[in-house]
Amino acid sequence: MNKIQKIWARGDSFIWLTGATLAACMILISGLLLAILINGVVYFWPSEVHRFELKNGSNLIGEITDREDITRIEDGKTTILGKRIQVKRGNRDLYGDDFIWVDEADIVSRGTPHSISVFERREWGHFYGVIQEFRESGKTVATGQDRAYEAFLDKVPKVEDILDEIKEIEKYRIGKINHDISDHRLNIKQLELDGVKSGPDVLAEENEIKKLQEKYEAHVKTLAELRKQLTSSLIVLTGDGQEKEIPLKQIVRAYQPNNFGFFDRVGFFVSGMWEFVSGDPRESNTEGGVFPAIFGTVMMVMIMSIVATPLGVLAAFYLREYAKQGKVVSMVRIAVNNLAGVPSIVFGVFGVGFFIYFVGGTIDRLFFEEALPTPTFGTGGILWASLTLALLTVPVVIVATEEGLAAVPRGIREAALALGSTQFETIFRVVLPAVMPSILTGLILAMARAAGEVAPLMITGVVKLAPALAVDSFSPFLHLDRKFMHLGFHIYDVGFQSPNVDAARPMVYTTTFLLLLIVLLLNSLAISLRNRLRKKLTISGL
């Protein structure tokens, strides 16, 4: 045996090959996660705001967001002509867009003046400029950068209190009134379907509606009075000398990043992250938070897990423990394995046809006849999306559970039967605990796949912006018929449907990172439970 044959026989080359393959996979995955992390998290870190003086005599204020070569291609050769920078100048209502590319050769000077302020607005994105005046009901109260900014900071808490009260009235008080009026109208319609078109019952319902409408009018008057108090505004000068009046009610947050120290930046970063995970989206989902999408994603995965796990486990137990092994069972196993490879959109089409039109339509005709032709369950919702994903992932649970059942030694079953246990007692008390880690493995894989799926959700209940969560304070508190937001669809919508691509890009990275984090968290919980069970089974000798 020569030297090469000896090396081949020892398998050294195979060890190097497998190790190199694993290293390549780890590098690719780490690079992907690092790119998502850097591009996403850096969005919340406050950057310096520059003032650029250009060759044409104009001035520009904004943040540097990118830098690249200016190239020219001639005769197949690429020549670098210089550099250019992308500046986020904001002020979309004045300029029409948020970003502009500037040739570095056109920049005469640049600086980071402390007087520049950044305003995060409820509409039209960020605004960059220098504060000139603070006005109250159209009258100038304070002038100059420092005095006007101090007057603004003094007024902010009162404005926020008024805005919170307006939100509370609109969202909860008026929302409850609308909900109750809708219920009473449905009651009247139900009475009409029962042949009762007049009488004390109808009159009682109509009186309740009148009382609610009076409450509604009272709230509308209160809202009008509150909005009259929001008369404060700031006059801000842009880099090119334009004056802009910004009402305080439009400002979410104002700050001067060039005055920030390290701890100020850390505090700003933490508050931005908190707003992102706990706030509602704004500006067509390109600004604000993603809490409704987080809630919808987690709730959908939970409902899917509750449905898919028992379904998959019971099917696997029948196939392995009760069914007579033969060609039919083998064909069923092949069919289950093939189901795992069916494109997810096919499951979505099935969900629309079976769950929404057939099951949901039947439920509407039987239990919500008074609401027709407006569908209650006969349209997309979080329940139907979850059931569709349960069908999509149940083959994974079946296969994982069957693998676990096959690994349980036959001697354990025979020992239990020999001690007088029935087959059911053997399965329930001996085999099921032993196979529990495999069931949780299947559940982990199912949750990971369900959390990342988007295609079937687009036709079974997910929406760009959901007006309300599936859980709220209105009876019956749990609304499984409601449409919902999902982080995966949010990424698709912001990344590919937004007209402002540059402004939406950081949100895409951040939402992707958050989705990965949620999948990791859910899987960690399942893995922790599985490891605990394994430890318990090891101690018990199973």
XYZ file of C-alpha atoms in Angstrom:
542
model
C 0.000 0.000 0.000
C 1.573 3.292 -1.078
C 1.444 6.593 0.812
C -1.641 7.956 -1.002
C -3.549 4.744 -0.408
C -2.660 4.904 3.281
C -3.923 8.489 3.560
C -7.132 7.511 1.748
C -7.584 4.515 4.033
C -7.140 6.641 7.165
C -9.772 9.066 5.903
C -7.686 12.195 6.569
C -8.884 13.871 3.367
C -12.510 13.142 4.244
C -12.045 14.768 7.655
C -10.586 17.873 5.986
C -13.406 17.906 3.421
C -16.178 17.691 6.032
C -14.483 20.250 8.259
C -13.997 22.680 5.378
C -17.638 22.272 4.342
C -18.820 23.000 7.860
C -16.529 26.048 8.078
C -17.838 27.370 4.750
C -21.438 26.998 5.938
C -20.667 28.734 9.226
C -18.896 31.606 7.428
C -21.847 32.100 5.059
C -24.420 32.039 7.864
C -22.334 34.294 10.121
C -21.774 36.748 7.271
C -25.493 36.895 6.546
C -26.396 37.462 10.195
C -23.632 40.052 10.618
C -24.772 41.979 7.533
C -28.369 42.001 8.771
C -27.297 43.001 12.272
C -25.021 45.862 11.215
C -27.387 47.308 8.616
C -30.369 46.970 10.937
C -29.091 48.052 14.337
C -27.054 50.996 13.015
C -30.358 52.571 11.947
C -31.090 53.489 15.585
C -27.673 54.985 16.306
C -27.827 58.798 15.950
C -25.463 59.945 13.214
C -23.836 63.361 12.974
C -25.656 65.869 10.787
C -23.442 67.763 8.336
C -23.787 71.100 6.644
C -22.230 71.036 3.162
C -21.261 74.132 1.210
C -21.328 73.310 -2.493
C -19.547 74.842 -5.475
C -22.774 76.278 -6.868
C -23.137 78.392 -3.715
C -25.962 76.356 -2.161
C -25.938 74.661 1.241
C -27.142 71.219 2.150
C -27.959 69.715 5.559
C -28.203 65.982 6.163
C -26.692 62.681 7.305
C -24.174 60.732 5.226
C -25.705 57.301 4.596
C -23.489 55.856 1.850
C -20.310 56.446 -0.174
C -19.270 54.914 -3.468
C -16.991 55.308 -6.492
C -18.001 57.301 -9.558
C -17.011 55.088 -12.461
C -16.919 55.254 -16.246
C -16.731 52.217 -18.511
C -15.043 52.628 -21.904
C -13.846 49.832 -24.179
C -14.466 47.315 -21.440
C -12.238 49.203 -18.973
C -13.577 50.709 -15.758
C -12.120 54.060 -14.700
C -12.730 55.535 -11.251
C -13.433 59.255 -11.599
C -13.912 60.058 -7.931
C -16.210 59.510 -5.001
C -19.766 60.507 -4.238
C -21.789 60.400 -1.043
C -25.463 59.767 -0.397
C -26.963 62.347 1.951
C -30.250 61.916 3.784
C -31.515 65.480 3.646
C -35.139 64.671 4.673
C -37.644 67.529 4.207
C -39.635 65.405 1.748
C -42.509 67.877 1.679
C -40.103 70.521 0.310
C -37.822 68.500 -1.978
C -39.973 65.520 -2.994
C -37.483 62.895 -1.773
C -35.322 62.131 1.278
C -31.970 61.304 -0.309
C -29.578 62.976 -2.728
C -26.204 61.943 -4.194
C -23.463 64.551 -4.044
C -20.144 64.432 -5.917
C -17.391 64.980 -3.340
C -15.581 67.176 -5.849
C -18.524 69.620 -5.662
C -18.191 70.045 -1.891
C -16.324 73.184 -0.863
C -16.555 72.664 2.895
C -18.398 70.591 5.449
C -19.057 70.873 9.174
C -21.222 69.621 12.011
C -22.790 72.734 13.621
C -24.385 72.183 17.022
C -27.385 74.306 16.064
C -28.833 71.777 13.613
C -31.966 70.005 14.842
C -33.602 66.844 13.554
C -37.384 66.446 13.749
C -38.998 63.028 13.491
C -42.488 63.781 12.169
C -45.716 61.804 11.991
C -45.924 62.613 8.284
C -43.332 63.420 5.592
C -40.424 61.771 7.424
C -37.489 63.574 9.038
C -36.891 67.323 8.848
C -33.433 68.894 9.153
C -32.874 72.554 9.927
C -32.069 75.280 12.419
C -34.780 76.545 14.790
C -35.628 80.222 14.342
C -38.807 80.894 16.314
C -41.338 79.329 18.644
C -44.930 80.379 18.007
C -48.134 80.064 19.991
C -51.420 80.543 18.085
C -49.485 82.207 15.277
C -47.726 84.718 17.566
C -43.984 84.633 18.109
C -43.182 83.721 21.732
C -39.433 83.111 21.521
C -36.791 83.830 18.887
C -33.299 82.510 18.371
C -32.035 78.962 18.458
C -31.563 78.575 22.215
C -34.650 80.415 23.498
C -36.971 78.879 20.933
C -35.629 75.372 21.648
C -36.138 75.872 25.408
C -39.705 77.069 24.826
C -40.274 74.026 22.634
C -38.983 71.628 25.317
C -41.239 73.284 27.934
C -44.296 72.846 25.715
C -43.672 69.246 24.629
C -45.079 67.482 27.764
C -48.401 69.335 27.520
C -48.705 68.569 23.798
C -47.945 64.899 24.433
C -50.614 64.745 27.153
C -53.213 66.208 24.772
C -52.202 63.815 21.980
C -52.399 60.853 24.381
C -55.898 61.931 25.443
C -56.975 62.287 21.795
C -55.617 58.815 21.033
C -57.360 57.330 24.064
C -60.715 58.868 23.039
C -60.406 57.886 19.369
C -59.088 54.383 19.884
C -60.868 53.191 23.010
C -63.912 55.316 23.861
C -65.141 55.941 20.318
C -63.959 52.486 19.314
C -66.124 50.911 22.005
C -69.110 53.031 20.964
C -68.740 51.951 17.334
C -68.418 48.345 18.458
C -71.593 48.574 20.574
C -73.558 50.367 17.827
C -72.579 47.635 15.388
C -73.798 44.967 17.845
C -77.176 46.679 18.311
C -77.631 47.049 14.544
C -76.915 43.353 14.116
C -79.483 42.599 16.822
C -82.099 44.616 14.901
C -81.222 42.741 11.723
C -81.516 39.419 13.537
C -84.980 40.457 14.795
C -85.969 41.275 11.210
C -84.795 37.840 10.086
C -86.975 36.367 12.841
C -89.949 38.319 11.510
C -89.912 41.024 14.196
C -89.771 44.390 12.416
C -91.332 46.504 15.180
C -92.223 46.286 18.817
C -90.552 46.771 22.175
C -87.455 44.740 21.336
C -86.714 46.768 18.207
C -87.500 50.004 20.025
C -85.124 49.093 22.874
C -82.295 48.441 20.435
C -82.936 51.738 18.614
C -82.960 53.645 21.915
C -79.606 52.127 22.846
C -78.194 53.228 19.499
C -79.469 56.788 20.077
C -77.820 56.914 23.514
C -74.544 55.692 22.038
C -74.731 58.251 19.212
C -75.192 61.019 21.796
C -72.070 59.801 23.597
C -70.289 59.730 20.243
C -71.216 63.363 19.536
C -69.985 64.366 22.991
C -66.618 62.742 22.321
C -66.383 64.466 18.933
C -66.883 67.843 20.642
C -64.213 66.971 23.211
C -61.807 66.040 20.415
C -62.464 69.339 18.641
C -61.754 71.280 21.863
C -58.537 69.345 22.460
C -57.323 69.930 18.899
C -57.937 73.677 19.289
C -55.332 73.671 22.064
C -52.659 72.341 19.702
C -51.593 75.690 18.296
C -47.863 75.646 19.043
C -45.364 75.508 16.206
C -41.708 75.981 15.344
C -40.204 77.995 12.508
C -37.221 76.099 11.123
C -34.690 77.256 8.519
C -33.475 74.639 6.022
C -29.974 74.399 4.604
C -30.948 76.244 1.420
C -32.632 79.086 3.312
C -36.297 78.044 3.184
C -38.476 78.633 6.246
C -40.861 75.897 7.323
C -43.482 76.041 10.068
C -43.771 72.695 11.856
C -46.757 72.214 14.218
C -45.750 70.525 17.478
C -48.558 67.988 17.044
C -46.673 66.660 14.002
C -43.415 66.102 15.887
C -42.742 62.678 17.353
C -39.278 63.529 18.577
C -36.773 66.374 18.183
C -33.064 66.186 18.932
C -29.722 67.777 18.182
C -27.347 64.853 17.471
C -24.250 67.044 17.087
C -24.586 67.959 20.773
C -24.812 64.336 21.905
C -22.192 62.728 24.099
C -21.638 58.973 24.171
C -24.256 58.271 26.839
C -26.763 60.547 25.077
C -26.326 58.424 21.966
C -26.738 55.208 23.954
C -29.946 56.552 25.509
C -31.241 57.615 22.101
C -30.369 54.192 20.689
C -32.222 52.345 23.484
C -35.314 54.555 23.198
C -35.344 54.050 19.423
C -35.155 50.274 19.807
C -37.961 50.325 22.365
C -40.173 52.423 20.101
C -39.466 49.992 17.257
C -40.618 46.895 19.154
C -43.491 48.540 21.062
C -44.884 51.190 18.723
C -47.310 51.255 15.833
C -46.083 51.712 12.247
C -46.200 55.055 10.470
C -45.501 56.425 7.004
C -46.647 53.313 5.103
C -44.703 51.094 7.527
C -41.353 52.769 6.747
C -41.235 54.546 10.134
C -42.334 53.826 13.706
C -42.678 50.404 15.280
C -43.714 46.886 14.385
C -45.549 45.755 17.494
C -48.728 44.674 15.608
C -46.550 42.546 13.301
C -44.707 40.968 16.269
C -48.003 40.219 17.987
C -49.535 38.721 14.829
C -46.478 36.564 14.100
C -46.213 35.139 17.616
C -49.963 34.530 17.932
C -50.124 32.814 14.537
C -47.202 30.517 15.423
C -48.828 29.654 18.751
C -52.182 28.750 17.165
C -50.378 26.764 14.481
C -48.419 24.843 17.126
C -51.544 24.066 19.166
C -53.206 22.579 16.071
C -50.283 20.933 14.273
C -48.680 19.181 17.267
C -51.564 16.932 18.416
C -52.571 16.295 14.803
C -49.088 15.198 13.793
C -48.427 13.186 16.974
C -51.692 11.238 16.785
C -51.169 10.472 13.094
C -47.618 9.248 13.774
C -48.746 7.050 16.678
C -51.396 5.392 14.527
C -48.938 4.782 11.687
C -46.271 3.297 13.970
C -48.205 1.638 16.827
C -51.596 0.576 15.483
C -51.607 0.384 11.665
C -50.744 -2.949 10.050
C -47.456 -2.401 8.268
C -47.726 -2.977 4.557
C -47.992 -1.318 1.173
C -50.831 0.982 2.180
C -48.968 2.337 5.221
C -45.813 2.722 3.118
C -47.759 4.718 0.548
C -49.178 6.908 3.298
C -45.667 7.569 4.611
C -44.462 8.477 1.118
C -47.430 10.818 0.721
C -46.678 12.497 4.061
C -43.026 12.961 3.120
C -44.001 14.400 -0.258
C -46.399 16.839 1.412
C -43.411 18.453 3.106
C -42.056 19.344 -0.342
C -45.233 20.872 -1.779
C -44.846 24.638 -2.479
C -46.368 26.677 0.294
C -48.554 28.709 -2.058
C -50.417 25.486 -2.895
C -51.362 25.194 0.769
C -52.456 28.820 0.631
C -54.787 28.154 -2.292
C -56.208 25.156 -0.433
C -56.680 27.326 2.677
C -58.651 29.887 0.689
C -60.889 27.289 -0.899
C -61.459 24.989 2.079
C -61.059 27.044 5.241
C -62.243 30.479 4.088
C -64.892 29.775 1.447
C -66.198 26.404 2.649
C -65.728 26.292 6.446
C -65.849 30.055 7.033
C -68.782 30.545 4.670
C -70.684 27.747 6.411
C -70.011 29.270 9.842
C -71.279 32.635 8.598
C -74.497 31.123 7.248
C -75.126 29.171 10.476
C -74.057 31.604 13.199
C -73.595 35.084 11.687
C -76.509 35.287 9.291
C -77.428 38.765 10.527
C -74.057 40.136 9.417
C -74.316 38.854 5.829
C -73.440 39.788 3.120
C -70.482 41.128 5.100
C -68.452 38.013 5.957
C -67.275 37.340 9.503
C -65.328 34.092 9.149
C -65.840 33.811 5.390
C -62.846 36.009 4.706
C -59.153 35.894 5.523
C -58.169 35.965 9.195
C -55.548 34.822 11.664
C -57.417 31.562 12.386
C -57.464 30.446 8.750
C -53.845 31.509 8.199
C -52.781 29.516 11.278
C -54.709 26.415 10.180
C -53.208 26.650 6.699
C -49.726 26.749 8.187
C -50.656 23.877 10.511
C -51.402 21.779 7.424
C -48.142 22.950 5.907
C -46.061 21.892 8.918
C -47.889 18.805 10.151
C -45.781 16.449 7.927
C -42.687 17.697 9.779
C -44.228 16.752 13.139
C -45.365 13.352 11.817
C -41.931 12.444 10.446
C -40.080 13.603 13.591
C -42.475 11.723 15.878
C -42.256 8.543 13.805
C -38.472 8.691 13.924
C -38.692 8.979 17.700
C -41.120 6.060 17.969
C -38.835 3.886 15.851
C -35.961 4.646 18.233
C -37.846 3.451 21.332
C -36.544 -0.095 22.056
C -39.096 -2.810 21.487
C -38.074 -4.368 24.795
C -39.564 -1.460 26.729
C -42.985 -2.066 25.163
C -42.741 -5.824 25.768
C -41.703 -5.273 29.400
C -44.715 -3.027 30.003
C -47.072 -5.538 28.371
C -45.518 -8.382 30.378
C -46.286 -6.497 33.587
C -49.967 -6.436 32.661
C -50.340 -3.063 30.994
C -52.697 -2.712 28.064
C -51.391 -1.403 24.729
C -52.948 1.997 25.433
C -51.354 2.182 28.900
C -47.998 1.165 27.391
C -48.219 3.893 24.755
C -49.553 6.572 27.091
C -47.331 5.925 30.128
C -44.147 4.500 28.565
C -43.777 5.285 24.861
C -45.208 8.830 24.818
C -42.821 10.191 27.512
C -39.890 8.513 25.768
C -40.746 10.063 22.421
C -41.482 13.543 23.771
C -38.023 14.988 22.810
C -38.630 13.929 19.199
C -42.069 15.565 19.253
C -40.500 18.797 20.459
C -37.857 18.539 17.743
C -40.645 18.341 15.170
C -42.365 21.299 16.821
C -39.153 23.358 16.680
C -38.777 22.695 12.954
C -42.466 23.451 12.372
C -42.312 26.767 14.245
C -39.200 27.864 12.366
C -40.833 27.171 9.024
C -44.188 28.710 9.953
C -42.648 31.934 11.252
C -40.830 32.517 7.983
C -43.602 31.645 5.529
C -45.218 34.498 3.645
C -46.790 33.208 0.411
C -49.779 31.328 1.915
C -50.439 34.165 4.354
C -50.836 36.719 1.564
C -54.098 35.088 0.522
C -55.381 33.803 3.858
C -55.430 36.816 6.157
C -52.287 38.924 6.403
C -52.551 42.648 5.593
C -50.240 45.616 5.242
C -51.825 47.505 8.155
C -54.270 45.930 10.605
C -56.601 48.423 12.321
C -56.877 46.286 15.488
C -55.164 43.337 17.148
C -56.769 39.911 17.437
C -56.966 40.421 21.217
C -58.507 43.554 22.713
C -60.839 44.787 25.470
C -64.033 44.350 23.431
C -66.159 41.241 23.882
C -65.437 38.409 23.076
C -61.849 39.687 23.589
C -60.335 37.068 21.265
C -61.114 37.844 17.595
C -59.786 34.988 15.491
C -61.656 36.287 12.453
C -59.555 39.457 12.253
C -56.832 40.061 9.725
C -53.343 40.526 11.115
C -49.851 41.781 10.407
C -46.844 39.481 10.034
C -43.133 40.257 10.176
C -42.336 38.243 7.038
C -44.989 40.048 5.010
C -43.876 43.331 6.586
C -40.367 42.738 5.183
C -41.790 41.996 1.731
C -44.108 45.004 1.815
C -41.523 47.520 3.014
C -38.732 46.134 0.853
C -40.550 45.671 -2.440
C -43.765 47.696 -2.314
C -42.547 50.940 -0.755
C -42.095 53.883 -3.175
C -39.303 55.255 -0.967
C -36.765 52.432 -1.274
C -33.801 54.198 0.367
C -35.859 55.203 3.404
C -37.321 51.714 3.731
C -34.019 49.799 3.489
C -33.010 50.120 7.184
C -36.488 48.998 8.230
C -36.107 45.852 6.084
C -32.848 44.885 7.776
C -34.167 45.695 11.256
C -37.381 43.745 10.789
C -35.449 40.783 9.378
C -33.169 40.792 12.398
C -36.193 40.956 14.702
C -37.880 38.039 12.911
C -34.724 35.927 13.293
C -34.598 36.890 16.956
C -38.206 35.797 17.535
C -37.633 32.467 15.771
C -34.509 31.969 17.874
C -36.415 32.802 21.060
C -39.317 30.438 20.301
C -36.918 27.656 19.341
C -34.820 28.245 22.455
C -37.882 27.782 24.640
C -38.728 24.504 22.883
C -35.115 23.305 23.010
C -34.915 24.125 26.719
C -38.079 22.118 27.362
C -36.758 19.225 25.248
C -33.436 19.130 27.098
C -35.263 19.138 30.428
C -37.364 16.180 29.303
C -34.308 14.308 28.053
C -32.617 14.789 31.390
C -35.716 13.569 33.198
C -35.994 10.511 30.932
C -32.324 9.695 31.382
C -32.750 9.719 35.148
C -35.875 7.533 34.926
C -34.096 5.038 32.684
C -36.253 5.609 29.567
